[in-house]
Coordinates of N, CA and C in Angstrom, one line a residue:
X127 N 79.5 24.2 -24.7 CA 80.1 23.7 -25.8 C 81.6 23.7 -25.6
X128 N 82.6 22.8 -26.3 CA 84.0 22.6 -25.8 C 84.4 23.0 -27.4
X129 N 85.5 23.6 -27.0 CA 86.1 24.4 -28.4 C 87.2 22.9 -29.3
X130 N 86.8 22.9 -30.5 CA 87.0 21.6 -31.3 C 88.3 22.4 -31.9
X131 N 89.4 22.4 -31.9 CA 90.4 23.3 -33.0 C 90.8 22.5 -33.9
X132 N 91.4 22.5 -35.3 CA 91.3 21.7 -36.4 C 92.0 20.6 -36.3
X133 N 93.1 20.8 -35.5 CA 93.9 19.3 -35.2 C 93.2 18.7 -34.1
X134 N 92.1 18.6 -34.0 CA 91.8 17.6 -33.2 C 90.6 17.4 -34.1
X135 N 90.6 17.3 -35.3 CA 89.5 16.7 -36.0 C 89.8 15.8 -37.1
X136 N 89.3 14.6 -37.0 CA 87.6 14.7 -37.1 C 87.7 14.2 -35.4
X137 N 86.4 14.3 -35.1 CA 86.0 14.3 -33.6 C 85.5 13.1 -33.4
X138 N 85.2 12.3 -32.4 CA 84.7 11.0 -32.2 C 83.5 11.4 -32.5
X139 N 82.7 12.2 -32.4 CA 81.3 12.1 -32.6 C 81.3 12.3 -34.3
X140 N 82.1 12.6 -34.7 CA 82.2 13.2 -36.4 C 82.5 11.6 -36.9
X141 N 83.7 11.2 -36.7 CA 84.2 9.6 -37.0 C 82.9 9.0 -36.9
X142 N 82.0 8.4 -35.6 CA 81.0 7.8 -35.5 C 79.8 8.1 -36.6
X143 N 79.5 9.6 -36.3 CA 78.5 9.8 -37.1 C 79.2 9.6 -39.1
X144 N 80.1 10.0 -39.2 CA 80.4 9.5 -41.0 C 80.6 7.9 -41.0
X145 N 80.6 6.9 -40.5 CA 80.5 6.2 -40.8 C 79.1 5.5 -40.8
X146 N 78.3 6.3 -40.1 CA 76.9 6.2 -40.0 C 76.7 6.0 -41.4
X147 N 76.5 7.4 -41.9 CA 76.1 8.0 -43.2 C 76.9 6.9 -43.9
X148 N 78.8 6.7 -44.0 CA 79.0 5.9 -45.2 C 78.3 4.6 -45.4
X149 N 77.8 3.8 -44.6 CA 77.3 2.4 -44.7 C 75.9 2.5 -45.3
X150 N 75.0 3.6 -44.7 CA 73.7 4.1 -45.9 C 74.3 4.4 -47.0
X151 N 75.2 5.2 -47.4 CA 75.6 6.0 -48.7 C 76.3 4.6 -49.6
X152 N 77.1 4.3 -49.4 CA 78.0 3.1 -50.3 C 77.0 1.7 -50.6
X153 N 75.8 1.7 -50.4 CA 75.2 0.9 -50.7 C 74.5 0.6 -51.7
X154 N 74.1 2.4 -51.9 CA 73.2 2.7 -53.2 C 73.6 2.8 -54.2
X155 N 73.0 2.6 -55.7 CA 73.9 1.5 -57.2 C 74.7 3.6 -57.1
X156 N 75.6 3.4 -57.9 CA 76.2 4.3 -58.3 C 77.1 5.5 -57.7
X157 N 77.2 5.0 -55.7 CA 77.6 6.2 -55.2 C 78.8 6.1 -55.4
X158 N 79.8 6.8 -55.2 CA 81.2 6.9 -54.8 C 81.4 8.2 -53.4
X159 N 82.2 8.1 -52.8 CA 82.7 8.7 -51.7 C 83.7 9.6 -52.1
X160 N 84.0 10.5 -51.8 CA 85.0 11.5 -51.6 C 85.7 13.0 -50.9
X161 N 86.3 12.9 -51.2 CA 87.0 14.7 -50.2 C 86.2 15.6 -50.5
X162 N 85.7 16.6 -50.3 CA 85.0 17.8 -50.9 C 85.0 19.0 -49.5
X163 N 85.7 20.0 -49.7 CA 86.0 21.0 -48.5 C 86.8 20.8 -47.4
X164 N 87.3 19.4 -47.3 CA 87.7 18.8 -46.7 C 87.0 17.5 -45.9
X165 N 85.9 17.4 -46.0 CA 85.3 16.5 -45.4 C 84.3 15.0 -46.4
X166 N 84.0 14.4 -45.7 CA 83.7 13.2 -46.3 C 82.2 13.5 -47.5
X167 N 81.9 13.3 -48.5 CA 81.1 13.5 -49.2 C 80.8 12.5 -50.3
X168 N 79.5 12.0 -50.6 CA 78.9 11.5 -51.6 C 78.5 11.8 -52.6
X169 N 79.0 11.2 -53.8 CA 78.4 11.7 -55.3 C 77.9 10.4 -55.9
X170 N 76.7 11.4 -57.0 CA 76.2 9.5 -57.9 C 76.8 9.9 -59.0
X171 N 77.4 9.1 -59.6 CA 77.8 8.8 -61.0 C 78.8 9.8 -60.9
X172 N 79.7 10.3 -59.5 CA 81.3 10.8 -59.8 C 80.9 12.0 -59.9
X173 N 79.8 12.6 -60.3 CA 79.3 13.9 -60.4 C 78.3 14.7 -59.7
X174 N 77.3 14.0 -59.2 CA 76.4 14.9 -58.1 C 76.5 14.9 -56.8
X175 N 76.5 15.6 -56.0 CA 77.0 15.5 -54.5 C 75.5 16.1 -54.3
X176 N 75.0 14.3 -53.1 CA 74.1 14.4 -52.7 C 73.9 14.3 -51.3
X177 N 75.2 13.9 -50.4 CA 75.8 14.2 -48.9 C 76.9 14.6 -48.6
X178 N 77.2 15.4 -47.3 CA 78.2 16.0 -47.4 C 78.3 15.8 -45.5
X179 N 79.5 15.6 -44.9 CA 79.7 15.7 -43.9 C 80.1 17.0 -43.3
X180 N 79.7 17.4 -42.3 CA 80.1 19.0 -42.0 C 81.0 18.5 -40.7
X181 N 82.2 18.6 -40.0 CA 82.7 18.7 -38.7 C 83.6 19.6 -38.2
X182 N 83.4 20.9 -38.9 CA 84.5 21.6 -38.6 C 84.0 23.4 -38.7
X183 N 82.7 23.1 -37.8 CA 82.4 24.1 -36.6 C 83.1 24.6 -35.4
X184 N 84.2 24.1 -35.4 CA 84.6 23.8 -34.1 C 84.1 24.7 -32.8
X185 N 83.8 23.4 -32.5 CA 83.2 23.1 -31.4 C 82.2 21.6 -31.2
X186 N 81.5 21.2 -30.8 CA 81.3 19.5 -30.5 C 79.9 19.4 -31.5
X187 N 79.7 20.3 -32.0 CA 78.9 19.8 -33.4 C 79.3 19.3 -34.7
X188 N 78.4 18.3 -35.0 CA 78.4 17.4 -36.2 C 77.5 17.7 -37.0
X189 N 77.2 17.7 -38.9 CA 76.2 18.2 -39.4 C 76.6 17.2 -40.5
X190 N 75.1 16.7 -41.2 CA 75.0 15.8 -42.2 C 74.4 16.8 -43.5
X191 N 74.5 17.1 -44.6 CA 73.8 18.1 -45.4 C 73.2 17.0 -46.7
X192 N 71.9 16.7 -46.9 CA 71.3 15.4 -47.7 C 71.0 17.1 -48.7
X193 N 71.3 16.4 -50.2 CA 70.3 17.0 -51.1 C 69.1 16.7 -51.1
X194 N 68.0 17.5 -51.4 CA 66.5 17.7 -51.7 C 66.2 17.4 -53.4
X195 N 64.9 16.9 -53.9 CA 64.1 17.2 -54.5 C 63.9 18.1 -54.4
X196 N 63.9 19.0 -55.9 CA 63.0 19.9 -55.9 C 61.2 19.8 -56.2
X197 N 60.4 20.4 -55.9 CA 59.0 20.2 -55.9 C 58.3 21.3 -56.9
X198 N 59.5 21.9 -56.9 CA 58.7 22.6 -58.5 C 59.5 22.6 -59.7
X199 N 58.5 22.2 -60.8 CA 59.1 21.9 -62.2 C 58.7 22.5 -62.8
X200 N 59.6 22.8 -64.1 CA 58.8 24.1 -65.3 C 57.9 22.9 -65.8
X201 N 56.9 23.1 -67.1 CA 56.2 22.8 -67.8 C 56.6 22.7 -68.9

């Protein structure tokens, strides 16, 4: 692994991979885009954050974080 230090971010592989994600994400009725910890992130309706770009491991990893469904519900 090659050491990523903060001024050299975002990384070509981070740039490629968030634009991945924004072209799925900005499609769906209600998303908007924005800053969150520093990095690129999606919310619906301005208020739920349901992707989040991670690039600042430094080092040459990239990380996408999708919200889940939950699978259990009260009654």
């Amino acid at each position: 692994m090659s050491g990523v230090t903060p001024d050299q971010r975002p990384t070509r592989e981070g740039e490629i991979a968030t634009e991945r994600v924004r072209a799925i994400c900005i499609d769906l009725p209600l998303v908007i885009e924005r800053r969150s910890h520093g990095e690129a992130s999606w919310f619906i309706d301005d208020k739920k954050n349901f992707v989040a770009m991670s690039d600042h491991h430094h080092d040459d990893r990239v990380s996408v974080t999708f919200a889940a469904v939950s699978a259990c519900r009260s009654h």
